[in-house]
Short mmCIF file of C-alpha atoms in Angstrom, two decimals:
data_model
loop_
_atom_site.label_atom_id
_atom_site.label_comp_id
_atom_site.label_asym_id
_atom_site.label_seq_id
_atom_site.Cartn_x
_atom_site.Cartn_y
_atom_site.Cartn_z
CA MET A 1 -22.12 3.65 84.09
CA LYS A 2 -22.87 -0.38 83.43
CA ARG A 3 -26.07 0.12 82.19
CA GLY A 4 -25.45 3.30 79.54
CA ARG A 5 -22.50 0.64 78.27
CA GLN A 6 -25.06 -2.22 77.92
CA ALA A 7 -27.88 -0.12 76.23
CA GLY A 8 -24.73 1.04 73.95
CA LEU A 9 -23.98 -2.64 73.08
CA MET A 10 -27.53 -3.32 71.97
CA LEU A 11 -27.33 -0.51 69.46
CA ALA A 12 -24.50 -1.44 68.40
CA LEU A 13 -26.09 -4.87 67.52
CA ALA A 14 -28.91 -3.94 65.89
CA CYS A 15 -26.73 -1.49 63.82
CA ALA A 16 -24.84 -4.35 63.15
CA LEU A 17 -27.99 -6.85 62.08
CA ALA A 18 -29.19 -3.90 60.18
CA ALA A 19 -26.02 -3.53 58.27
CA CYS A 20 -25.85 -7.34 57.60
CA GLY A 21 -29.85 -7.65 56.40
CA LYS A 22 -29.44 -6.25 53.07
CA SER A 23 -32.35 -5.84 50.88
CA GLU A 24 -32.67 -7.51 47.81
CA ALA A 25 -31.69 -5.78 44.47
CA PRO A 26 -34.88 -4.81 42.09
CA VAL A 27 -34.65 -6.93 38.75
CA ALA A 28 -35.39 -4.87 35.59
CA THR A 29 -39.39 -5.41 34.71
CA GLU A 30 -42.06 -4.07 32.47
CA THR A 31 -45.28 -3.10 32.98
CA VAL A 32 -47.84 -4.54 30.29
CA ALA A 33 -50.31 -1.93 28.45
CA PRO A 34 -51.86 -1.87 25.12
CA GLY A 35 -51.44 0.78 22.61
CA ALA A 36 -50.52 0.71 19.22
CA LEU A 37 -48.31 -1.74 18.02
CA ARG A 38 -46.05 -2.21 14.22
CA ILE A 39 -44.20 -5.20 14.13
CA ALA A 40 -42.19 -5.48 10.69
CA VAL A 41 -38.79 -6.14 9.29
CA ARG A 42 -37.07 -4.54 6.40
CA GLY A 43 -34.76 -5.96 3.81
CA GLU A 44 -33.23 -5.50 0.04
CA GLY A 45 -34.90 -6.70 -3.21
CA GLU A 46 -34.88 -6.42 -7.41
CA LEU A 47 -37.42 -5.80 -9.41
CA ARG A 48 -37.99 -7.90 -12.05
CA SER A 49 -40.64 -8.85 -14.30
CA ALA A 50 -43.33 -11.19 -13.46
CA LYS A 51 -43.57 -12.82 -16.95
CA PRO A 52 -40.06 -12.99 -18.45
CA THR A 53 -39.42 -14.09 -21.63
CA PRO A 54 -36.08 -16.32 -21.00
CA LEU A 55 -33.06 -15.55 -23.56
CA MET A 56 -30.92 -18.47 -24.16
CA VAL A 57 -27.63 -19.07 -25.31
CA PRO A 58 -27.87 -19.95 -29.09
CA GLY A 59 -26.53 -23.54 -29.72
CA GLU A 60 -27.36 -27.52 -29.23
CA ASN A 61 -25.81 -30.10 -26.85
CA TRP A 62 -24.22 -27.55 -24.70
CA THR A 63 -21.08 -26.98 -26.71
CA ALA A 64 -18.98 -23.79 -25.87
CA ARG A 65 -19.50 -20.73 -26.87
CA GLN A 66 -17.61 -17.30 -26.21
CA VAL A 67 -19.36 -13.75 -26.21
CA GLU A 68 -17.88 -11.63 -29.02
CA TRP A 69 -20.02 -9.05 -28.67
CA MET A 70 -23.08 -8.15 -26.57
CA LEU A 71 -25.47 -5.18 -26.11
CA PRO A 72 -25.51 -3.45 -22.48
CA GLU A 73 -27.37 -4.12 -19.88
CA GLY A 74 -30.50 -2.28 -19.58
CA SER A 75 -30.97 -1.53 -23.62
CA LEU A 76 -34.00 -1.02 -25.04
CA VAL A 77 -34.86 -3.66 -28.02
CA LYS A 78 -37.21 -4.39 -30.73
CA LYS A 79 -38.26 -7.74 -32.08
CA GLY A 80 -35.38 -8.86 -33.76
CA ASP A 81 -32.83 -7.04 -32.45
CA LEU A 82 -29.27 -8.31 -32.27
CA LEU A 83 -28.84 -8.78 -28.37
CA ALA A 84 -25.18 -10.73 -28.83
CA ARG A 85 -23.07 -12.57 -31.00
CA PHE A 86 -21.11 -15.39 -30.12
CA ILE A 87 -17.81 -17.60 -31.81
CA SER A 88 -17.00 -21.06 -30.97
CA PRO A 89 -13.45 -22.00 -32.38
CA ASP A 90 -14.28 -25.83 -30.81
CA GLY A 91 -17.19 -26.08 -32.81
CA GLU A 92 -14.94 -25.00 -35.95
CA GLN A 93 -12.71 -27.71 -35.08
CA GLN A 94 -15.23 -30.55 -34.41
CA LEU A 95 -16.74 -29.20 -37.69
CA ALA A 96 -13.30 -30.03 -39.56
CA GLN A 97 -13.06 -33.22 -37.87
CA ALA A 98 -16.28 -34.47 -39.03
CA MET A 99 -15.47 -33.37 -42.71
CA ILE A 100 -12.60 -35.17 -42.33
CA ASP A 101 -14.09 -38.35 -40.67
CA LEU A 102 -16.55 -38.41 -43.96
CA GLN A 103 -13.58 -37.80 -46.74
CA ARG A 104 -11.52 -40.88 -44.86
CA ASN A 105 -15.22 -43.01 -44.74
CA ALA A 106 -15.31 -41.88 -48.58
CA LEU A 107 -11.80 -43.31 -49.20
CA ALA A 108 -12.49 -46.17 -47.59
CA ARG A 109 -15.68 -47.06 -49.15
CA ILE A 110 -14.03 -46.66 -52.75
CA ALA A 111 -11.42 -48.99 -51.57
CA LYS A 112 -13.23 -51.47 -49.72
CA GLU A 113 -15.50 -51.90 -53.49
CA GLY A 114 -11.96 -52.14 -55.50
CA ASP A 115 -11.47 -55.17 -53.44
CA LEU A 116 -14.64 -56.69 -53.49
CA ASP A 117 -14.71 -56.55 -57.39
CA SER A 118 -10.91 -57.81 -57.42
CA ALA A 119 -11.63 -60.78 -55.36
CA LEU A 120 -15.08 -61.58 -57.54
CA GLY A 121 -13.17 -61.11 -60.69
CA ARG A 122 -10.64 -63.87 -59.26
CA VAL A 123 -13.06 -66.50 -58.40
CA GLU A 124 -14.87 -65.72 -61.69
CA VAL A 125 -11.40 -66.49 -63.40
CA ASP A 126 -10.81 -69.62 -61.26
CA LEU A 127 -14.52 -71.15 -62.06
CA SER A 128 -14.12 -70.92 -65.98
CA GLN A 129 -10.78 -72.35 -65.62
CA VAL A 130 -11.92 -75.18 -63.46
CA ALA A 131 -15.01 -75.49 -66.37
CA VAL A 132 -13.06 -75.75 -68.82
CA GLN A 133 -10.57 -78.63 -67.26
CA LEU A 134 -13.64 -80.05 -65.88
CA GLY A 135 -14.85 -80.62 -69.79
CA ILE A 136 -11.88 -82.31 -70.67
CA ALA A 137 -12.00 -84.31 -67.56
CA GLN A 138 -15.49 -85.31 -68.68
CA ARG A 139 -14.00 -86.18 -72.61
CA TYR A 140 -11.31 -88.61 -70.96
CA ALA A 141 -13.76 -90.19 -68.61
CA GLU A 142 -16.39 -91.06 -71.09
CA ALA A 143 -13.73 -92.31 -73.78
CA ASP A 144 -13.03 -95.56 -75.29
CA LEU A 145 -11.21 -97.62 -73.06
CA SER A 146 -9.72 -99.58 -76.47
CA THR A 147 -8.62 -96.17 -77.72
CA VAL A 148 -6.74 -95.18 -75.03
CA ALA A 149 -4.56 -96.16 -72.17
CA ARG A 150 -5.72 -97.06 -68.73
CA ASN A 151 -3.79 -95.12 -67.03
CA GLN A 152 -5.18 -91.69 -68.84
CA VAL A 153 -8.55 -93.10 -68.26
CA LEU A 154 -7.81 -93.09 -64.51
CA ASP A 155 -6.09 -89.95 -64.12
CA ALA A 156 -8.96 -88.29 -65.89
CA ILE A 157 -11.65 -90.01 -63.56
CA GLU A 158 -9.71 -88.52 -60.28
CA ASP A 159 -9.33 -85.35 -62.07
CA LYS A 160 -13.50 -84.81 -62.70
CA GLU A 161 -14.11 -85.78 -59.45
CA TYR A 162 -11.05 -83.10 -57.95
CA LEU A 163 -12.46 -80.12 -60.25
CA GLN A 164 -16.15 -81.00 -59.53
CA VAL A 165 -14.80 -80.38 -55.65
CA ARG A 166 -13.23 -77.35 -56.60
CA GLN A 167 -16.00 -76.02 -58.36
CA GLY A 168 -18.45 -75.93 -55.89
CA THR A 169 -16.00 -74.61 -53.16
CA LEU A 170 -15.37 -71.48 -55.97
CA GLN A 171 -19.25 -71.30 -56.38
CA TRP A 172 -19.32 -71.08 -52.58
CA GLN A 173 -16.60 -68.41 -52.46
CA ARG A 174 -18.15 -66.14 -54.92
CA ASP A 175 -21.64 -66.10 -53.02
CA GLN A 176 -19.78 -65.76 -49.80
CA SER A 177 -18.26 -63.04 -51.00
CA GLY A 178 -21.31 -61.28 -52.31
CA VAL A 179 -22.73 -62.01 -48.84
CA ARG A 180 -19.81 -60.52 -47.09
CA GLY A 181 -19.50 -57.42 -49.24
CA ASP A 182 -22.41 -56.23 -48.88
CA ALA A 183 -21.97 -56.48 -44.97
CA GLU A 184 -18.49 -54.64 -45.08
CA MET A 185 -20.52 -52.17 -47.27
CA ALA A 186 -22.97 -52.15 -44.67
CA VAL A 187 -20.68 -50.90 -42.03
CA LEU A 188 -19.27 -48.71 -43.92
CA ASP A 189 -22.49 -46.80 -45.43
CA ALA A 190 -23.33 -46.19 -41.31
CA GLN A 191 -20.41 -44.54 -40.23
CA ARG A 192 -20.97 -42.57 -42.89
CA ALA A 193 -24.49 -41.78 -41.61
CA THR A 194 -23.48 -41.02 -38.34
CA PHE A 195 -20.27 -39.07 -39.61
CA ASP A 196 -23.07 -37.25 -41.88
CA ILE A 197 -25.50 -36.63 -39.25
CA ASN A 198 -22.23 -35.03 -36.71
CA ALA A 199 -21.03 -32.86 -39.57
CA ARG A 200 -24.55 -31.54 -40.08
CA SER A 201 -25.04 -30.95 -36.52
CA ARG A 202 -21.65 -28.76 -36.12
CA LYS A 203 -22.60 -26.83 -39.23
CA ALA A 204 -26.16 -25.86 -37.34
CA ASP A 205 -24.34 -25.21 -34.15
CA LEU A 206 -21.48 -23.05 -36.01
CA ASP A 207 -24.83 -21.08 -38.14
CA ALA A 208 -26.43 -20.79 -34.66
CA LEU A 209 -24.10 -18.01 -33.30
CA GLU A 210 -26.52 -14.77 -32.70
CA LEU A 211 -29.12 -14.09 -30.33
CA ARG A 212 -32.30 -11.99 -31.10
CA ALA A 213 -34.81 -10.60 -29.67
CA PRO A 214 -37.90 -12.59 -29.78
CA ASN A 215 -39.91 -9.60 -28.61
CA ASP A 216 -39.90 -5.72 -27.38
CA GLY A 217 -38.54 -5.40 -24.19
CA VAL A 218 -35.47 -4.60 -22.12
CA LEU A 219 -32.45 -6.41 -21.60
CA VAL A 220 -32.05 -8.26 -18.43
CA LEU A 221 -29.04 -10.30 -18.22
CA SER A 222 -28.74 -13.76 -15.59
CA ALA A 223 -26.21 -14.28 -13.25
CA ASN A 224 -24.70 -17.64 -12.68
CA TRP A 225 -24.41 -19.58 -8.78
CA SER A 226 -21.27 -17.43 -8.40
CA GLY A 227 -23.37 -13.95 -9.35
CA ASP A 228 -21.51 -13.01 -12.39
CA LYS A 229 -23.08 -11.81 -15.32
CA PRO A 230 -22.04 -12.25 -19.56
CA MET A 231 -19.71 -10.12 -20.08
CA VAL A 232 -17.59 -10.08 -23.90
CA GLY A 233 -15.23 -12.69 -23.56
CA ALA A 234 -16.99 -14.67 -21.07
CA ASN A 235 -17.22 -18.73 -21.49
CA LEU A 236 -20.69 -19.92 -21.71
CA ARG A 237 -22.88 -23.46 -22.87
CA ALA A 238 -25.21 -23.56 -25.43
CA GLY A 239 -28.78 -23.78 -23.90
CA PHE A 240 -27.86 -21.97 -20.48
CA GLU A 241 -29.32 -18.52 -19.76
CA PHE A 242 -28.60 -15.53 -21.19
CA GLY A 243 -30.92 -13.12 -19.40
CA ASN A 244 -34.49 -12.12 -20.32
CA LEU A 245 -36.80 -9.80 -21.84
CA PRO A 246 -39.23 -8.58 -19.10
CA ASP A 247 -42.60 -7.47 -19.58
CA THR A 248 -43.05 -4.37 -17.80
CA GLY A 249 -46.90 -4.86 -17.61
CA ALA A 250 -45.90 -7.57 -14.78
CA MET A 251 -43.41 -6.43 -12.87
CA GLU A 252 -42.69 -7.48 -9.27
CA VAL A 253 -40.00 -7.02 -6.80
CA GLU A 254 -37.90 -10.36 -5.38
CA ILE A 255 -36.78 -9.87 -1.95
CA ASP A 256 -34.72 -12.30 0.53
CA LEU A 257 -34.72 -11.46 4.10
CA PRO A 258 -32.74 -13.73 6.77
CA GLN A 259 -34.50 -16.34 7.72
CA ILE A 260 -34.32 -15.77 11.54
CA GLU A 261 -36.11 -12.26 10.53
CA ALA A 262 -38.52 -13.81 8.24
CA GLN A 263 -40.38 -15.87 10.96
CA GLY A 264 -43.87 -15.34 10.41
CA VAL A 265 -44.06 -13.91 6.96
CA GLN A 266 -46.99 -14.65 5.08
CA VAL A 267 -48.76 -14.51 1.55
CA GLY A 268 -50.69 -11.20 2.28
CA ASP A 269 -48.75 -9.23 4.32
CA ALA A 270 -48.27 -5.17 3.65
CA VAL A 271 -45.36 -4.17 1.94
CA VAL A 272 -44.10 -1.08 1.80
CA LEU A 273 -41.49 -0.18 -1.49
CA TYR A 274 -39.23 2.43 -2.72
CA PRO A 275 -35.96 2.34 -5.33
CA LEU A 276 -32.90 3.02 -2.83
CA GLY A 277 -31.80 6.33 -2.05
CA ARG A 278 -35.44 7.68 -2.95
CA PRO A 279 -37.90 7.02 0.03
CA ASP A 280 -40.22 9.56 -2.41
CA GLN A 281 -41.42 6.92 -4.35
CA ARG A 282 -42.95 5.28 -1.43
CA ILE A 283 -44.74 2.28 -3.29
CA GLU A 284 -47.80 0.29 -1.28
CA SER A 285 -48.13 -3.88 -2.10
CA LYS A 286 -49.25 -7.08 -0.59
CA LEU A 287 -46.57 -10.20 -0.66
CA SER A 288 -48.23 -12.07 -3.53
CA TRP A 289 -45.99 -15.08 -2.93
CA VAL A 290 -43.52 -16.89 0.06
CA ALA A 291 -40.98 -19.42 -0.89
CA SER A 292 -41.43 -22.67 1.45
CA ALA A 293 -38.29 -22.92 2.29
CA ALA A 294 -35.22 -20.65 3.74
CA LYS A 295 -32.06 -21.46 1.00
CA VAL A 296 -28.12 -20.52 1.07
CA ARG A 297 -27.92 -17.39 -1.13
CA ASN A 298 -23.79 -16.75 -0.79
CA ARG A 299 -21.78 -20.44 -1.03
CA GLU A 300 -19.42 -18.50 1.18
CA SER A 301 -21.49 -17.62 4.12
CA PRO A 302 -23.96 -20.18 5.85
CA VAL A 303 -27.13 -17.80 6.31
CA LYS A 304 -30.30 -19.06 4.77
CA PHE A 305 -32.35 -16.60 3.38
CA LEU A 306 -36.27 -16.65 3.00
CA SER A 307 -37.51 -15.16 -0.80
CA MET A 308 -40.73 -13.63 -0.95
CA ARG A 309 -42.12 -11.17 -4.48
CA ALA A 310 -44.30 -8.20 -3.60
CA PRO A 311 -45.85 -6.86 -7.02
CA VAL A 312 -45.87 -3.55 -8.63
CA PRO A 313 -48.41 -1.31 -10.02
CA VAL A 314 -47.91 -0.46 -13.66
CA VAL A 315 -49.29 3.21 -12.41
CA ALA A 316 -45.94 3.29 -10.40
CA VAL A 317 -43.65 1.45 -13.19
CA GLU A 318 -45.12 4.68 -15.47
CA ARG A 319 -44.68 7.03 -13.15
CA HIS A 320 -41.32 6.56 -11.57
CA HIS A 321 -39.79 4.97 -14.60
CA LEU A 322 -38.90 2.08 -12.85
CA LEU A 323 -36.53 -0.54 -14.88
CA PRO A 324 -35.95 -3.95 -14.31
CA GLY A 325 -33.16 -4.57 -12.28
CA GLN A 326 -33.34 -1.73 -9.79
CA ARG A 327 -32.36 -2.23 -6.48
CA PHE A 328 -35.26 -1.31 -3.81
CA GLU A 329 -35.79 -1.33 -0.28
CA ALA A 330 -38.69 -2.72 1.40
CA THR A 331 -40.36 -3.24 4.64
CA VAL A 332 -42.83 -6.17 5.09
CA VAL A 333 -45.26 -5.21 7.67
CA LEU A 334 -46.25 -7.85 10.10
CA LEU A 335 -48.57 -6.65 12.34
CA ASP A 336 -49.76 -2.90 12.61
CA ALA A 337 -52.67 -2.64 15.08
CA LYS A 338 -53.61 0.32 17.35
CA ASP A 339 -54.25 -1.37 20.39
CA ALA A 340 -52.39 -4.78 21.12
CA MET A 341 -49.89 -5.67 24.14
CA ALA A 342 -46.58 -6.99 23.94
CA VAL A 343 -43.62 -8.09 25.73
CA PRO A 344 -40.08 -7.64 24.69
CA ASN A 345 -38.80 -10.78 23.37
CA VAL A 346 -36.05 -11.45 26.37
CA ALA A 347 -38.80 -11.37 28.88
CA ILE A 348 -40.12 -14.91 26.69
CA GLU A 349 -39.42 -18.32 27.74
CA GLN A 350 -40.02 -21.40 25.43
CA ARG A 351 -40.20 -24.89 27.17
CA ASP A 352 -41.99 -27.65 25.31
CA GLY A 353 -43.38 -26.16 22.63
CA ARG A 354 -44.91 -23.37 25.09
CA HIS A 355 -44.12 -19.19 26.28
CA TRP A 356 -43.95 -18.19 29.57
CA VAL A 357 -43.20 -15.09 31.40
CA ARG A 358 -42.46 -14.69 35.00
CA LEU A 359 -45.12 -12.13 36.36
CA ARG A 360 -44.15 -9.75 39.71
CA GLN A 361 -46.69 -10.96 42.41
CA GLY A 362 -45.78 -9.21 46.24
CA GLY A 363 -42.12 -9.78 46.67
CA ASP A 364 -41.46 -12.76 44.18
CA TYR A 365 -42.20 -13.68 40.62
CA ILE A 366 -44.21 -16.67 39.08
CA ALA A 367 -44.36 -18.20 35.65
CA ARG A 368 -47.49 -17.30 33.44
CA GLU A 369 -48.03 -19.15 30.01
CA VAL A 370 -49.08 -16.94 27.78
CA LYS A 371 -50.16 -17.44 23.82
CA LEU A 372 -48.10 -15.34 21.60
CA GLY A 373 -49.59 -13.73 18.12
CA VAL A 374 -47.04 -12.45 16.03
CA ARG A 375 -43.27 -12.67 16.46
CA GLY A 376 -40.71 -9.72 15.46
CA THR A 377 -37.43 -9.68 16.57
CA ALA A 378 -37.46 -7.30 19.68
CA ARG A 379 -40.92 -7.72 20.38
CA SER A 380 -44.08 -9.95 20.58
CA GLN A 381 -48.01 -10.13 20.21
CA VAL A 382 -49.05 -11.27 23.63
CA LEU A 383 -52.67 -12.59 22.49
CA SER A 384 -53.89 -13.96 25.66
CA GLY A 385 -52.21 -14.80 29.54
CA LEU A 386 -51.58 -11.09 30.50
CA LYS A 387 -53.16 -8.36 31.53
CA PRO A 388 -52.83 -4.33 31.63
CA GLY A 389 -50.93 -3.73 34.81
CA ASP A 390 -49.12 -6.86 35.26
CA GLN A 391 -45.24 -6.36 35.91
CA VAL A 392 -43.09 -8.68 33.55
CA ARG A 393 -39.61 -9.32 34.52
CA LEU A 394 -37.38 -8.88 31.59
CA SER A 395 -34.09 -11.03 32.41
CA GLN A 396 -32.52 -12.94 34.85
CA VAL A 397 -30.32 -10.63 36.30
CA GLU A 398 -30.72 -8.53 39.27
CA VAL A 399 -30.36 -4.50 38.27
CA PRO A 400 -29.05 -2.45 41.51
CA ALA A 401 -31.72 0.72 42.32
CA PRO A 402 -30.04 3.77 41.97
CA GLY A 403 -28.09 5.17 45.18
CA ASP A 404 -27.06 1.44 46.38
CA ASP A 405 -23.88 1.77 45.19
CA ALA A 406 -23.28 5.44 47.28
CA LYS A 407 -25.05 3.75 50.49
CA ASP A 408 -22.61 0.55 50.32
CA ASP A 409 -19.85 3.21 50.15
CA ALA A 410 -20.64 4.99 52.94
CA LYS A 411 -21.21 2.10 55.21
CA GLU A 412 -17.77 0.74 54.36
CA ALA A 413 -16.45 4.39 54.95
CA GLY A 414 -18.40 4.48 58.28
CA LYS A 415 -16.70 0.91 59.22
CA ASP A 416 -13.11 2.32 58.98
CA THR A 417 -13.86 5.56 60.92
CA ALA A 418 -16.18 3.94 64.22
CA PRO A 419 -15.65 0.33 64.93
CA VAL A 420 -19.33 -1.44 65.28
CA GLY A 421 -20.10 -1.15 68.59
CA GLU A 422 -19.06 1.27 70.05
CA SER A 423 -21.65 3.97 72.26
CA ALA A 424 -21.11 7.43 73.42
CA ASP A 425 -20.62 5.58 76.75
CA ASP A 426 -17.50 4.03 75.69
CA LYS A 427 -16.29 7.19 74.34
CA GLN A 428 -16.75 9.31 77.45
CA GLU A 429 -14.85 6.37 79.26
CA LYS A 430 -11.92 6.87 76.94
CA LYS A 431 -11.76 10.77 77.61
CA ALA A 432 -12.08 9.93 81.60
#
């Protein structure tokens, strides 16, 4: 009986140790294997001309304009056709003010000429009077003293000196009057020239209220910074871009991709294009231009977009009757390889500008540096560092194997029904 009890205790202890020492749960891994790899990003773009003729709002000096009438966007036009007509209430008011300034200047000049003539006439009269009085004074000053009283002679001599000084003063005033008058008239003439230039500029500005087509083409309107395009009643400024007439012989699609998805995009990458809703009109092209930096496209969103362009062949434009302004679905192919190795991005760790993955080695995982090629949003190409058959850990989170939860539940249930360490001998003793 004692030996049986000891054997039961040993068996119970072994079972307890086995229950406490659970095996490590496996982690998610992926076995590296070469195969076909296609990495691409999708976006939208707009068909535009690579050689558009810009259409500017007519006028000068950024004067205000209001659209009174205009052709709808997409209209086919010929050279010389009227595209839009504008009105300028502010320009009309400014022209009226310029004409008033000219009239005021003319009246001021007439008044100034009259004042100068009057002042000069008064000086001439005074000079005439002084000349007469001076002649009389000189006659008395040279008279015989025996025939004229002494006091009269003295007065005549005094008057002569006074009149000579007065005559010199009046002559100086006459000369200065001419100089001052010429200066004042020059000021008025300069003001008139300024008013005249302003009036002619306002008149020319009002004469430029029509926008006509410089060549044949399709009218495409330009959006401002807020995304609004010109419309009837809109307020515009002279010199701002109204639209353009694209050259349908050189068309391209301008594509905007989110910066985070456009990593690795470069000139020469293949592009698959088709108009929205028409996947049957498939067009194959290559990127001809990629912006050097991403920019914010919408002021209400901080997301930056990278712009790029892909030319559209003339044959495709004519075959599908494409028009500028159409929206296109674009797929930029970063990599299309028949035999390449790749790993999910969740398996890649980056430290100090180098990339690492965790490889399974026995029952543990070791770090392995890898060299990456083209990177996609979900997977990245591996150029070196891995070989077929390597098992790469996908994440740091352990994933329980299927059935582990059921086993744990069964063990917990067994603990409740049969205490650990209870053997068959113990059960027999209880029955006895």
